[in-house]
Tab-separated table of C-alpha atoms in Angstrom:
chain	number	residue	atom	x	y	z
A	16	UNK	CA	-27.041	-19.800	45.829
A	17	UNK	CA	-29.147	-18.841	43.112
A	18	UNK	CA	-31.020	-20.529	40.232
A	19	UNK	CA	-28.884	-19.096	37.148
A	20	UNK	CA	-29.934	-20.898	34.297
A	21	UNK	CA	-26.972	-22.115	31.794
A	22	UNK	CA	-26.467	-19.630	28.540
A	23	UNK	CA	-28.215	-20.857	25.523
A	24	UNK	CA	-25.634	-22.635	23.152
A	25	UNK	CA	-24.552	-20.346	20.326
A	26	UNK	CA	-24.885	-21.186	16.422
A	27	UNK	CA	-21.684	-19.556	14.737
A	28	UNK	CA	-23.076	-18.305	11.000
A	29	UNK	CA	-21.248	-20.791	9.441
A	30	UNK	CA	-23.035	-23.319	10.859
A	31	UNK	CA	-26.965	-22.084	10.961
A	32	UNK	CA	-26.538	-22.095	7.299
A	33	UNK	CA	-26.385	-25.480	5.143
A	34	UNK	CA	-23.012	-26.808	4.403
A	35	UNK	CA	-21.563	-27.120	1.150
A	36	UNK	CA	-21.459	-30.822	1.787
A	37	UNK	CA	-24.713	-30.947	2.141
A	38	UNK	CA	-26.077	-28.769	-0.698
A	39	UNK	CA	-24.135	-30.699	-3.208
A	40	UNK	CA	-25.534	-34.144	-1.698
A	41	UNK	CA	-29.548	-32.258	-2.217
A	42	UNK	CA	-28.818	-30.987	-5.800
A	43	UNK	CA	-26.891	-34.213	-6.871
A	44	UNK	CA	-24.247	-31.985	-7.861
A	45	UNK	CA	-21.014	-30.740	-7.618
A	46	UNK	CA	-20.358	-27.975	-9.353
A	47	UNK	CA	-16.767	-27.321	-10.114
A	48	UNK	CA	-14.668	-23.766	-10.731
A	49	UNK	CA	-12.099	-24.193	-12.905
A	50	UNK	CA	-9.759	-22.340	-15.630
A	51	UNK	CA	-9.510	-24.844	-18.463
A	52	UNK	CA	-6.288	-23.009	-18.933
A	53	UNK	CA	-3.198	-24.681	-16.652
A	54	UNK	CA	-1.873	-27.591	-18.287
A	55	UNK	CA	-1.384	-30.294	-16.809
A	56	UNK	CA	-3.875	-29.760	-14.022
A	57	UNK	CA	-6.986	-28.185	-15.959
A	58	UNK	CA	-7.660	-28.024	-20.113
A	59	UNK	CA	-10.564	-27.377	-21.965
A	60	UNK	CA	-10.711	-28.506	-25.415
A	61	UNK	CA	-13.081	-26.248	-27.636
A	62	UNK	CA	-12.782	-28.484	-30.780
A	63	UNK	CA	-14.748	-31.552	-28.695
A	64	UNK	CA	-15.491	-29.625	-25.698
A	65	UNK	CA	-13.893	-32.049	-22.964
A	66	UNK	CA	-11.861	-31.132	-20.188
A	67	UNK	CA	-8.628	-33.210	-18.977
A	68	UNK	CA	-5.869	-33.037	-16.343
A	69	UNK	CA	-5.099	-34.325	-12.925
A	70	UNK	CA	-7.734	-31.420	-11.269
A	71	UNK	CA	-10.302	-32.893	-13.402
A	72	UNK	CA	-9.396	-36.324	-12.607
A	73	UNK	CA	-9.430	-35.734	-9.157
A	74	UNK	CA	-13.340	-33.903	-9.484
A	75	UNK	CA	-14.407	-36.996	-11.401
A	76	UNK	CA	-13.379	-38.865	-8.523
A	77	UNK	CA	-15.019	-36.817	-6.428
A	78	UNK	CA	-18.417	-36.578	-8.057
A	79	UNK	CA	-18.170	-40.406	-8.169
A	80	UNK	CA	-17.737	-41.015	-4.481
A	81	UNK	CA	-20.174	-38.457	-3.795
A	82	UNK	CA	-23.070	-40.239	-5.828
A	83	UNK	CA	-23.230	-36.825	-7.629
A	84	UNK	CA	-23.565	-35.251	-11.546
A	85	UNK	CA	-20.478	-33.204	-11.987
A	86	UNK	CA	-20.310	-29.713	-13.657
A	87	UNK	CA	-17.929	-27.995	-14.488
A	88	UNK	CA	-17.793	-24.566	-14.217
A	89	UNK	CA	-15.196	-22.686	-16.698
A	90	UNK	CA	-13.589	-19.390	-14.739
A	91	UNK	CA	-10.684	-17.121	-14.582
A	92	UNK	CA	-7.714	-16.777	-12.870
A	93	UNK	CA	-9.288	-13.185	-11.499
A	94	UNK	CA	-11.865	-13.891	-10.589
A	95	UNK	CA	-11.451	-17.573	-8.995
A	96	UNK	CA	-12.354	-16.602	-5.421
A	97	UNK	CA	-15.346	-14.225	-6.169
A	98	UNK	CA	-16.647	-17.317	-8.084
A	99	UNK	CA	-16.274	-19.231	-4.772
A	100	UNK	CA	-17.788	-16.662	-3.153
A	101	UNK	CA	-20.261	-15.115	-4.964
A	102	UNK	CA	-21.789	-19.209	-5.615
A	103	UNK	CA	-21.050	-19.569	-9.451
A	104	UNK	CA	-19.496	-23.222	-7.507
A	105	UNK	CA	-18.885	-25.791	-5.060
A	106	UNK	CA	-15.216	-26.247	-4.690
A	107	UNK	CA	-12.947	-24.659	-6.970
A	108	UNK	CA	-9.957	-27.315	-8.389
A	109	UNK	CA	-7.260	-25.053	-10.750
A	110	UNK	CA	-4.133	-25.202	-9.395
A	111	UNK	CA	-4.574	-22.778	-6.396
A	112	UNK	CA	-2.533	-21.567	-4.429
A	113	UNK	CA	-2.565	-20.210	-0.667
A	114	UNK	CA	-2.359	-16.862	0.722
A	115	UNK	CA	-3.227	-15.175	3.770
A	116	UNK	CA	-6.000	-12.862	1.794
A	117	UNK	CA	-7.092	-15.955	0.098
A	118	UNK	CA	-7.407	-17.543	3.507
A	119	UNK	CA	-9.267	-14.865	5.589
A	120	UNK	CA	-11.975	-16.004	3.057
A	121	UNK	CA	-12.006	-19.219	1.501
A	122	UNK	CA	-11.169	-22.840	3.353
A	123	UNK	CA	-8.338	-25.121	1.520
A	124	UNK	CA	-7.843	-28.631	1.367
A	125	UNK	CA	-4.621	-30.300	2.637
A	126	UNK	CA	-1.936	-29.186	-0.489
A	127	UNK	CA	-1.418	-32.055	-3.075
A	128	UNK	CA	1.264	-30.123	-5.096
A	129	UNK	CA	4.108	-28.258	-5.115
A	130	UNK	CA	4.804	-24.851	-7.178
A	131	UNK	CA	7.470	-22.949	-7.711
A	132	UNK	CA	8.229	-19.805	-9.371
A	133	UNK	CA	10.685	-19.883	-11.879
A	134	UNK	CA	11.920	-17.445	-15.101
A	135	UNK	CA	11.601	-17.642	-18.301
A	136	UNK	CA	14.084	-15.942	-21.209
A	137	UNK	CA	13.889	-16.151	-24.851
A	138	UNK	CA	17.451	-18.845	-25.215
A	139	UNK	CA	19.213	-15.858	-26.984
A	140	UNK	CA	18.918	-13.577	-23.814
A	141	UNK	CA	20.048	-16.012	-21.017
A	142	UNK	CA	23.795	-14.394	-20.142
A	143	UNK	CA	21.060	-10.901	-19.660
A	144	UNK	CA	20.035	-12.481	-16.055
A	145	UNK	CA	22.466	-14.117	-14.473
A	146	UNK	CA	20.277	-13.363	-11.236
A	147	UNK	CA	17.089	-11.884	-9.334
A	148	UNK	CA	19.243	-8.717	-9.219
A	149	UNK	CA	19.489	-8.357	-13.397
A	150	UNK	CA	15.251	-8.602	-13.515
A	151	UNK	CA	15.041	-6.257	-10.765
A	152	UNK	CA	15.287	-3.353	-12.952
A	153	UNK	CA	12.687	-0.765	-14.434
A	154	UNK	CA	13.389	-1.450	-18.106
A	155	UNK	CA	13.159	-5.417	-18.010
A	156	UNK	CA	9.104	-6.480	-18.409
A	157	UNK	CA	7.554	-9.375	-16.191
A	158	UNK	CA	4.885	-11.004	-17.636
A	159	UNK	CA	2.419	-12.638	-14.820
A	160	UNK	CA	-0.952	-14.051	-15.386
A	161	UNK	CA	-3.959	-11.653	-13.148
A	162	UNK	CA	-5.245	-12.136	-10.412
A	163	UNK	CA	-2.423	-15.185	-9.601
A	164	UNK	CA	-0.026	-15.462	-5.966
A	165	UNK	CA	2.697	-15.456	-8.991
A	166	UNK	CA	1.164	-11.645	-9.712
A	167	UNK	CA	1.801	-11.012	-6.102
A	168	UNK	CA	5.223	-12.282	-5.770
A	169	UNK	CA	6.498	-11.092	-8.369
A	170	UNK	CA	5.326	-7.238	-7.506
A	171	UNK	CA	6.924	-7.638	-4.136
A	172	UNK	CA	10.368	-9.656	-5.137
A	173	UNK	CA	10.963	-7.584	-8.283
A	174	UNK	CA	9.656	-4.055	-6.973
A	175	UNK	CA	11.918	-2.180	-9.514
A	176	UNK	CA	10.717	-4.535	-12.632
A	177	UNK	CA	8.035	-2.823	-15.192
A	178	UNK	CA	5.369	-5.578	-14.384
A	179	UNK	CA	2.974	-7.165	-17.246
A	180	UNK	CA	-0.325	-8.284	-16.241
A	181	UNK	CA	-1.757	-10.221	-18.622
A	182	UNK	CA	-5.141	-11.673	-19.097
A	183	UNK	CA	-6.555	-15.198	-19.359
A	184	UNK	CA	-6.675	-17.099	-21.640
A	185	UNK	CA	-3.685	-15.454	-22.774
A	186	UNK	CA	-0.614	-17.055	-20.761
A	187	UNK	CA	2.917	-14.723	-19.704
A	188	UNK	CA	5.081	-17.352	-21.855
A	189	UNK	CA	3.374	-16.122	-24.408
A	190	UNK	CA	4.430	-12.880	-24.164
A	191	UNK	CA	7.893	-13.777	-23.998
A	192	UNK	CA	7.940	-15.697	-27.509
């Protein structure tokens, strides 16, 4: 039998690079990407230059547990993932939902909330829409926030309706009003 050396261990690209956690600990700062426009998860008040909301509190707790400073980085819905992949922030905390496309690029924490897509109409128009089939018509405009999973869901589920993509900080419900 020949004396064949064992193959050299392979280190994956991710393992060869410094982990995000190690980078945060080394820098002493946790940079959190958040939109500040998704009540009650993340709200930015420009008058007081302050943040509040569930994910803001979670970010504060995470930074405290890690023993690092906290820096909020304002982002928008259409560039959530790009900001993470381009190192504008270390973690994204902004009511982000799962999608297969996103899962191919980034890792997700364990889910801690469930979101549902519901339709909103003016009270005076309630009688027009008894089912989603009544919404799935070319003459019906459906407002969605650009870059959200809800945009993709509406596009797939309501292919005949006219999608109106709203760019943050405006919100889809404002279009209805």
